XYZ file of C-alpha atoms in Angstrom:
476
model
C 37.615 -82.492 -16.348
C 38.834 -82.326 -19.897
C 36.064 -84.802 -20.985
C 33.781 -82.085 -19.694
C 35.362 -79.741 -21.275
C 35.269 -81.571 -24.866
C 31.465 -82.619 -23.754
C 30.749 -78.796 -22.819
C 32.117 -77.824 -26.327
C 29.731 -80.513 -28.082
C 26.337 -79.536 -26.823
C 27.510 -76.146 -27.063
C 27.554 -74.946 -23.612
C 29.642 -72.507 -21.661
C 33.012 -74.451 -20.329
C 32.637 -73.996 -16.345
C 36.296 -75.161 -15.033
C 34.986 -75.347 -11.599
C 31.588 -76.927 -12.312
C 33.963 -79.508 -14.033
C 36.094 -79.899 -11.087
C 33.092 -80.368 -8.929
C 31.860 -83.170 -10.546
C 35.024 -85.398 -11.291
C 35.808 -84.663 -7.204
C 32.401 -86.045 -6.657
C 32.663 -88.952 -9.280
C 36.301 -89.873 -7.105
C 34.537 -89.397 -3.701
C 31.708 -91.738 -4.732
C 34.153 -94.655 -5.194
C 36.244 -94.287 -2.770
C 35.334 -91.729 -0.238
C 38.469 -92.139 2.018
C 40.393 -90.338 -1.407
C 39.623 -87.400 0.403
C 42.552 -87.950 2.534
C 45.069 -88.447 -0.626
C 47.937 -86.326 -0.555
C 48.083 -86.347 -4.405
C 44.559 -85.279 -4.703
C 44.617 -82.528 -2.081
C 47.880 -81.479 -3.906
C 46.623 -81.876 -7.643
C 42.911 -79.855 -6.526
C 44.902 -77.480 -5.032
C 47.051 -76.252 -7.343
C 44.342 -76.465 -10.279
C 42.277 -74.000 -8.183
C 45.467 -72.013 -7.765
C 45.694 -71.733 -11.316
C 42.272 -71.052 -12.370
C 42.396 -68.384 -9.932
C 45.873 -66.716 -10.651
C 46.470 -67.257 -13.948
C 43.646 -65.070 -15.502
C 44.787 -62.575 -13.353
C 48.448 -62.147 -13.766
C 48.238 -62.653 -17.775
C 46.003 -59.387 -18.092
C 48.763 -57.700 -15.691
C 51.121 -58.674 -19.002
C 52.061 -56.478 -21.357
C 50.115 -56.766 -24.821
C 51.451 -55.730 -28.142
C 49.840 -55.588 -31.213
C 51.925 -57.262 -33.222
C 54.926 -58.852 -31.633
C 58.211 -60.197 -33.168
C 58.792 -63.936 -33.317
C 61.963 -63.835 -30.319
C 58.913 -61.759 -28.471
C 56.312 -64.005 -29.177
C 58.600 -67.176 -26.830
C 59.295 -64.739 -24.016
C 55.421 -63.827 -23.565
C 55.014 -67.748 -23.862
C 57.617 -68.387 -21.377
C 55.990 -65.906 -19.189
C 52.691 -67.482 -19.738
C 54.239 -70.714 -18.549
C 56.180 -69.277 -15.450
C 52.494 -67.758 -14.268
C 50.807 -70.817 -14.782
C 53.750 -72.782 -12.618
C 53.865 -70.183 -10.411
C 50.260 -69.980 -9.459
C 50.326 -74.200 -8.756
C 53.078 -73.463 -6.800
C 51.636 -70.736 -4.477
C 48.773 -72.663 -3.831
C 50.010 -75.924 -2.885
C 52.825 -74.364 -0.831
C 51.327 -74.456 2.590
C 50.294 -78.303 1.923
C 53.618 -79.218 0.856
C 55.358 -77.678 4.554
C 52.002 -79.444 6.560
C 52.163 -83.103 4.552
C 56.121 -83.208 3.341
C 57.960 -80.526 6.317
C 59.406 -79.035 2.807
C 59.608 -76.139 0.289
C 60.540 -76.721 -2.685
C 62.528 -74.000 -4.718
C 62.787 -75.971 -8.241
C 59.491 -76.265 -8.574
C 58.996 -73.222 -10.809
C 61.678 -74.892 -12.941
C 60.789 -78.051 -12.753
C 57.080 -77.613 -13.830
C 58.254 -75.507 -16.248
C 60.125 -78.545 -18.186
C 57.290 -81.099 -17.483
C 54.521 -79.034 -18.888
C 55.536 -79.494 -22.509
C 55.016 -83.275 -22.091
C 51.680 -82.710 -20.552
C 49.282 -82.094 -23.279
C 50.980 -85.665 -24.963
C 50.316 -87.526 -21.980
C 46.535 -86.344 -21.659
C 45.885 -87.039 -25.464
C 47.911 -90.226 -25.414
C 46.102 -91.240 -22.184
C 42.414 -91.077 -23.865
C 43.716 -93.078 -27.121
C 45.012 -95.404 -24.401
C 41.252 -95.892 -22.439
C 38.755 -96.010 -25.225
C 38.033 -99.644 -26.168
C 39.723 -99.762 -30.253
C 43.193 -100.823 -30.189
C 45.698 -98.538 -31.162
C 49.028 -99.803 -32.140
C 51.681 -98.115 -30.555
C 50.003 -96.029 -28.437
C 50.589 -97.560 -25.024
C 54.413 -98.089 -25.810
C 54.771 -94.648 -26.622
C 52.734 -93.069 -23.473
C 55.083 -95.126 -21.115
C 58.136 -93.991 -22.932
C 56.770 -90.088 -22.464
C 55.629 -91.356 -18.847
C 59.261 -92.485 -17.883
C 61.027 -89.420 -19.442
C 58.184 -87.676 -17.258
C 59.406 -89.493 -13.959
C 62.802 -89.258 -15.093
C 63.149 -85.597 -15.119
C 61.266 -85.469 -11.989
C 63.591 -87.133 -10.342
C 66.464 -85.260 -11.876
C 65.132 -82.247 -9.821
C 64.396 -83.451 -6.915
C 67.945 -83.996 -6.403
C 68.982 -80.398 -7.261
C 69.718 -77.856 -4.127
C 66.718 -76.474 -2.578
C 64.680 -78.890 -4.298
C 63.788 -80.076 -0.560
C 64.371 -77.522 2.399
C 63.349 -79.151 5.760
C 60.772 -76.443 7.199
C 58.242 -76.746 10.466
C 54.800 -77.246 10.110
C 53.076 -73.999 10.201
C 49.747 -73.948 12.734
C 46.533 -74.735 11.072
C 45.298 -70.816 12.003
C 48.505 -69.657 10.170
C 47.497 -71.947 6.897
C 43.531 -70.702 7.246
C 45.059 -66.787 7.462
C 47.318 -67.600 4.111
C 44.332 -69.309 2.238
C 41.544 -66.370 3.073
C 44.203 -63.827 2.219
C 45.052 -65.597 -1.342
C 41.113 -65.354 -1.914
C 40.578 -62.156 -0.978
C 43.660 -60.970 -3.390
C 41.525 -62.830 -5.786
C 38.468 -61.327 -5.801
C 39.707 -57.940 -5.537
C 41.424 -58.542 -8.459
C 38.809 -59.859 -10.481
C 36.196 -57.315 -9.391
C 38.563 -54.656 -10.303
C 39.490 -56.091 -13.872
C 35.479 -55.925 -14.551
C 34.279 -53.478 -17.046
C 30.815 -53.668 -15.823
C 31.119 -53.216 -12.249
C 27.774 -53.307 -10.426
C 27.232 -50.734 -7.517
C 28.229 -53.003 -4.466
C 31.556 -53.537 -6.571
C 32.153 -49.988 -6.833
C 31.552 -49.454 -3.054
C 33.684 -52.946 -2.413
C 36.589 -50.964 -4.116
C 35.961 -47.388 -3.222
C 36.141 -49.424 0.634
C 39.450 -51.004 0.007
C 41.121 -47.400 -1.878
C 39.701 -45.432 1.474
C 41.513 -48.236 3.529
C 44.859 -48.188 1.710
C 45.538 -44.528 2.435
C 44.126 -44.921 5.862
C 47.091 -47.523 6.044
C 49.162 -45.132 4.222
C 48.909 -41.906 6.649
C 49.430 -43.971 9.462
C 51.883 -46.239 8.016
C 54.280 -45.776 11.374
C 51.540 -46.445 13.565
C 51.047 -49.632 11.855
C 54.638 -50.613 11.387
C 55.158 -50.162 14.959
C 52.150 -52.060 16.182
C 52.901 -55.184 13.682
C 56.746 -54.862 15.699
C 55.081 -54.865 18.939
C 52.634 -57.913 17.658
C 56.196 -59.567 16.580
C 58.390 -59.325 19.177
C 55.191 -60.523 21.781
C 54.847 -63.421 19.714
C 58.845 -64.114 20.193
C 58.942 -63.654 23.777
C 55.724 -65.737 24.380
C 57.480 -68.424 22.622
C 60.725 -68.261 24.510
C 58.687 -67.935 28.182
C 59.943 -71.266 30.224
C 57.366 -73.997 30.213
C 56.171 -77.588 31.619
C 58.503 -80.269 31.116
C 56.831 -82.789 28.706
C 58.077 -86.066 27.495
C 56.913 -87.527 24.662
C 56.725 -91.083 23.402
C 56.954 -91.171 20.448
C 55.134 -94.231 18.056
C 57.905 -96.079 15.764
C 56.251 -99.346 15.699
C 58.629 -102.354 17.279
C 61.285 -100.276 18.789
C 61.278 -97.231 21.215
C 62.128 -93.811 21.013
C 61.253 -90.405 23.125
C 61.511 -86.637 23.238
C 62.129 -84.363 26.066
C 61.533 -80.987 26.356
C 62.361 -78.997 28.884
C 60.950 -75.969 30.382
C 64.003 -73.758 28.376
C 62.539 -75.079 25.446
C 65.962 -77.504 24.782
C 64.989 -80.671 23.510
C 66.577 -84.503 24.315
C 66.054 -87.256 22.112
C 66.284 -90.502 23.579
C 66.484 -93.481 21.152
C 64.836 -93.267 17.536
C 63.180 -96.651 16.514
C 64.220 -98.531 13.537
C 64.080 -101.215 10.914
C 67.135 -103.645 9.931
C 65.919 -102.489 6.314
C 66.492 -98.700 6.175
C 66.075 -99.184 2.194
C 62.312 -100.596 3.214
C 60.818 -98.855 5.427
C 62.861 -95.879 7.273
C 61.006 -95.184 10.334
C 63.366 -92.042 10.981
C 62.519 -90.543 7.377
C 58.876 -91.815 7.473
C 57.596 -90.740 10.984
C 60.445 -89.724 13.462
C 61.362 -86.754 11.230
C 57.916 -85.133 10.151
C 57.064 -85.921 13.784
C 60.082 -83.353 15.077
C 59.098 -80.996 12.441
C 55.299 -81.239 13.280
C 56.176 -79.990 16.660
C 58.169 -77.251 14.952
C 62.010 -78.885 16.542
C 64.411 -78.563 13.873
C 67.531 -78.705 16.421
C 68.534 -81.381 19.402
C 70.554 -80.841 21.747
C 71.126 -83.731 23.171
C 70.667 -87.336 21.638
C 70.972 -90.108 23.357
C 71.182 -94.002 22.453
C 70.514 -96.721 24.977
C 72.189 -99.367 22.778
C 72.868 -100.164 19.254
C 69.940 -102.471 18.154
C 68.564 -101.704 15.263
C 64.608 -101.402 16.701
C 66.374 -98.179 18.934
C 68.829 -96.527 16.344
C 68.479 -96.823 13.015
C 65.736 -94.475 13.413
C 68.294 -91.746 14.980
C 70.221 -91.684 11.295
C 67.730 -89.462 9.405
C 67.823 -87.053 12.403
C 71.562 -87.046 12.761
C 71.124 -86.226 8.579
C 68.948 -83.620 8.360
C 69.054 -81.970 11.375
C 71.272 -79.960 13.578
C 72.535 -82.270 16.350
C 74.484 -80.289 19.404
C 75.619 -83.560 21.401
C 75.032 -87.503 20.954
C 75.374 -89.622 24.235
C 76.220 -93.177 24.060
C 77.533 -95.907 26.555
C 80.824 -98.161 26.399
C 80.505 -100.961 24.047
C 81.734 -104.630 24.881
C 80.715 -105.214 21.049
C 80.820 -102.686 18.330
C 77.634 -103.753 16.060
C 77.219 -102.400 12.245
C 74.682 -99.704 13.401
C 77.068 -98.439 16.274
C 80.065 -97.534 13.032
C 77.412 -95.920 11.221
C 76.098 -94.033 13.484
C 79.800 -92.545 14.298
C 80.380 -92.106 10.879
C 77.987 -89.464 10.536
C 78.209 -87.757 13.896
C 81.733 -87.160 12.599
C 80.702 -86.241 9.494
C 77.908 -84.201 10.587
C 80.760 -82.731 13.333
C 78.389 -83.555 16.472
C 79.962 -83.663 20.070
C 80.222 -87.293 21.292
C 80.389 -88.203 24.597
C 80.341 -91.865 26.304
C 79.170 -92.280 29.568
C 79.287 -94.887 32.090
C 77.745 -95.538 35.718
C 78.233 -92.516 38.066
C 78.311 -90.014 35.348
C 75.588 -86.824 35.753
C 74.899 -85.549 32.800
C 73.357 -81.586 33.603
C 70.793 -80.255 30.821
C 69.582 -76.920 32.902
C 68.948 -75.674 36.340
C 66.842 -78.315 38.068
C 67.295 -80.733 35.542
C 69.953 -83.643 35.303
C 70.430 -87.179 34.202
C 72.120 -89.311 36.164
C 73.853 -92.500 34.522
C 72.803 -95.961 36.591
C 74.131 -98.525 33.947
C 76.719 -100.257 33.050
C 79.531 -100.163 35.011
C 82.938 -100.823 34.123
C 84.195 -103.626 33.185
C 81.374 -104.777 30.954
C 81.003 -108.333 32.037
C 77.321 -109.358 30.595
C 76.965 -110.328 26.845
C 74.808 -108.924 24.243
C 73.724 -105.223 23.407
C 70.396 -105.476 25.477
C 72.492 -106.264 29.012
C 74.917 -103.307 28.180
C 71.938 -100.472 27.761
C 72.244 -97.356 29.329
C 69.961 -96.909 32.204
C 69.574 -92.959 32.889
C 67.268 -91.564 36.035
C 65.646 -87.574 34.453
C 65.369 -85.832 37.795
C 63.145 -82.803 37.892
C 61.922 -81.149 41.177
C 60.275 -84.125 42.422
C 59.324 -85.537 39.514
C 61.909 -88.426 38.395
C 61.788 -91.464 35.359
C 63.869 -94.008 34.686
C 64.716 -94.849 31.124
C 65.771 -98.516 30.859
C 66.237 -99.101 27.428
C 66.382 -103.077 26.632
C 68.349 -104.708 29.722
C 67.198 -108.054 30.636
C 67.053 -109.905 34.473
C 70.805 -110.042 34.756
C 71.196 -106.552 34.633
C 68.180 -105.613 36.108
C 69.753 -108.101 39.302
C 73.042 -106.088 38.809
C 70.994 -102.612 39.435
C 69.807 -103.764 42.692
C 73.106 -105.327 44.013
C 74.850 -102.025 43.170
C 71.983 -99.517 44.765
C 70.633 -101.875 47.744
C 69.786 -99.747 50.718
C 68.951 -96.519 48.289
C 66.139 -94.510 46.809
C 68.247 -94.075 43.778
C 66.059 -96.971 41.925
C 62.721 -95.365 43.289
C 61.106 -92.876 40.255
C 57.837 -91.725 39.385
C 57.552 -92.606 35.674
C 59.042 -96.397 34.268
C 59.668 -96.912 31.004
C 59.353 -100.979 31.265
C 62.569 -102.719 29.634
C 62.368 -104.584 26.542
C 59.098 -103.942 25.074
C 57.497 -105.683 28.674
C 59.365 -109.011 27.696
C 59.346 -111.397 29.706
C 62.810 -111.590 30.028
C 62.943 -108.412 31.977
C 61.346 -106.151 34.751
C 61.281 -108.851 37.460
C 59.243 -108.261 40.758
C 62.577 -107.231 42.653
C 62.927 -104.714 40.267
C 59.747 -103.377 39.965
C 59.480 -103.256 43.623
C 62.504 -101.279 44.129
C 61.666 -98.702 41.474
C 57.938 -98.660 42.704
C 56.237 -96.212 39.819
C 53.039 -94.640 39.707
C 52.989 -94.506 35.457
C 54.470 -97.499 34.055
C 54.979 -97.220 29.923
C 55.394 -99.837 27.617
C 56.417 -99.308 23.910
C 54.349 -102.407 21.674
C 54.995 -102.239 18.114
C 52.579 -103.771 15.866
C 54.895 -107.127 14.843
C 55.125 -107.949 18.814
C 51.585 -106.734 19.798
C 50.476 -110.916 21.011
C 54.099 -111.438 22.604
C 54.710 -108.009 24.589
C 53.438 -106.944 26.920
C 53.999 -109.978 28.589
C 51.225 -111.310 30.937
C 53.733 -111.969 33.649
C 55.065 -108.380 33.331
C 51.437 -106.874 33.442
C 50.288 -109.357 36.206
C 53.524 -107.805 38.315
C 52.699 -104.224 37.750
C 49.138 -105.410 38.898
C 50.624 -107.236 41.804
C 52.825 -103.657 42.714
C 49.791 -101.061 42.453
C 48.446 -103.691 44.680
């Protein structure tokens, strides 16, 4: 864009900022189409639009003086500088709560600082790309560059640098972006001298309509409450129970929500490596935030492997947490102390469970505890999982989290003769390894739906044939 600009200025043409931005989109697009999908570039095109359209605007709203003092002369250029951050900011806000979940309340500041290191970094970065060799030049850009990052970093560690929001609906994002435009042209059409006749009659249109709005300003307050307080009812009517699971690559994790609109969080995926790859920060999170849940009320972890909780510590972080559910332990792993530590911290309800507990969530709606008993007599975190049974009306699943044949063996000593194995919905042990969901078992919990988490590092080992070949075998 600025080698437009200069190129604009040397065949003496008029400077067209969007023109400009036109082409160097297209000139991106060309080599690499898929750019299109770049957060950076939605964010960077968005706010320069934001402040070609704003800024023009709101400086001839400030005040000008013929001659102005030199202590006058900063605060007009501060002002300048808060406009021009402020417009960025105003038009990349709905991205930022759709891509990041966040708001951002430093950025005024923040930009602010930054800006006076931005006209160094442009001109440094074109002595840097033509061919001639420049001593210097490329030492001293990545010393301006790293005060750059620097300071960003500085405030992105501030308060309210990053408040956790919801995703807002796309209809609600379309609504802010046509308003923002239509503020924009009738600003610009009524800054014109010259106005043309439909401009006048676009205006004249929008005066009638203000003190239309104005006489009946009770009318419309009241209908905007009614509009309101529909919308909050609609969204507190009961509705369909839906469970969702949830992808966190090798590892399992799901979300329940019941028809009172309270939300259970079974599990949360997870890397050994938090520092990595956090799969609670990365996709757990925006995923509860997508779905506009920014409180759980109940989470619960089947064991302490890292692949099922690590996930859970981002959650238990940055949102509220009412109640974490967790079985006995025969062996207290690293992840099971950390994950204490800041329930504690965070002052969440813990409660540990153990076979024969019923655990009630709302009318019609319980989890009953199947697994383990006490004593704890099998080894390992995977034979000590809790195995819950969600009963709804008729409908029933049976979370199994990672227990192997022993277990599984165990689970059909203890309930021979019952239904209380038999559920609708299986979520198949251990990824489908082989080392679980024998045909005993399978038999005795006879599904319809059968589910089986695969992350991408186990996709040729699990499923299991064998496990698949039972299931066939069973719908047989």
């Amino acid at each position: 864009m600025a080698m437009l600009g200069n190129i604009a200025v040397l065949v003496c043409r008029k400077n067209d900022i969007i023109n400009n931005m036109a082409i160097s989109l297209g000139l991106i697009l060309l080599q690499n189409p898929f750019a299109i999908n770049n957060t950076g570039l939605i964010l960077s095109y968005s706010a320069t639009l934001g402040i070609i359209g704003f800024v023009p605007i709101l400086k001839a709203k400030i005040e000008k003086k013929q001659e102005e003092t030199e202590k006058q002369k900063w605060i007009t250029k501060l002002k300048e500088i808060s406009i021009v951050s402020a417009s960025a900011w105003v038009a990349i806000l709905p991205i930022s709560m759709v891509f990041f979940q966040t708001i951002s309340f430093t950025f005024l500041l923040s930009n602010m600082m930054v800006s006076f290191l931005m006209g160094m970094i442009v001109m440094l970065g074109f002595l840097v790309s033509i061919p001639i060799s420049i001593p210097f030049v490329a030492n001293i850009l990545g010393i301006v560059l790293s005060i750059l990052i620097g300071m960003s970093e500085f405030f992105s560690k501030l308060p309210l640098s990053q408040v956790l929001v919801c995703s807002p609906p796309i209809l609600v994002v379309v609504l802010y972006y046509c308003s923002l435009l239509t503020w924009v042209s009738i600003q610009n059409i009524s800054q014109k001298t010259d106005k043309r006749r439909i401009h006048k009659q676009f205006l004249k249109g929008i005066e009638h309509r203000k003190k239309w709005l104005w006489r009946n300003k009770k009318k419309v307050v009241a209908v905007l409450t009614i509009i309101m307080i529909s919308c909050f009812v609609f969204k507190t009517l009961p509705q369909d129970l839906s469970i969702h699971f949830i992808d966190v690559g090798q590892g399992d994790c799901t979300l329940v929500t019941t028809p009172n609109h309270r939300t259970i969080l079974m599990d949360g995926g997870g890397s050994v490596n938090l520092e990595k790859y956090d799969v609670g920060k990365r996709v757990l999170l925006p995923y509860l935030l997508n779905h506009g849940i920014k409180k759980i009320d109940l989470m619960v972890v089947s064991h302490f492997d890292a692949d099922h909780c690590n996930g859970l510590m981002a959650i238990l972080e940055k949102l509220q947490v009412n109640k974490l559910i967790i079985g006995k332990q025969k062996e207290e792993s690293e992840e099971y102390k950390t994950i204490l530590e800041q329930a504690k911290k965070k002052k969440v309800s813990i409660q540990t469970v153990e076979k024969g507990n019923q655990i009630e969530i709302e009318k019609n709606l319980w989890l009953d505890v199947l697994y383990p008993e006490e004593p704890l007599k099998l080894q390992g975190l995977n034979n000590n999982s809790l195995v819950l049974k969600l009963n709804y009306g008729n409908f029933n699943m049976l979370f199994t989290g990672d227990i192997e044949k022993e277990a599984e063996q165990k689970l059909l000593t203890a309930y021979l003769g019952t239904d209380t194995l038999k559920a609708t919905a299986l979520k198949i042990a251990h990824h489908g390894s082989k080392t679980s969901t024998t045909k005993e078992f399978l038999k005795a919990v006879n599904p319809k739906i059968s589910l089986i988490g695969v992350g991408k590092n186990n996709l040729f080992g699990h499923p299991n044939g064998e496990v698949l070949e039972r299931l066939k075998q069973i719908r047989k």
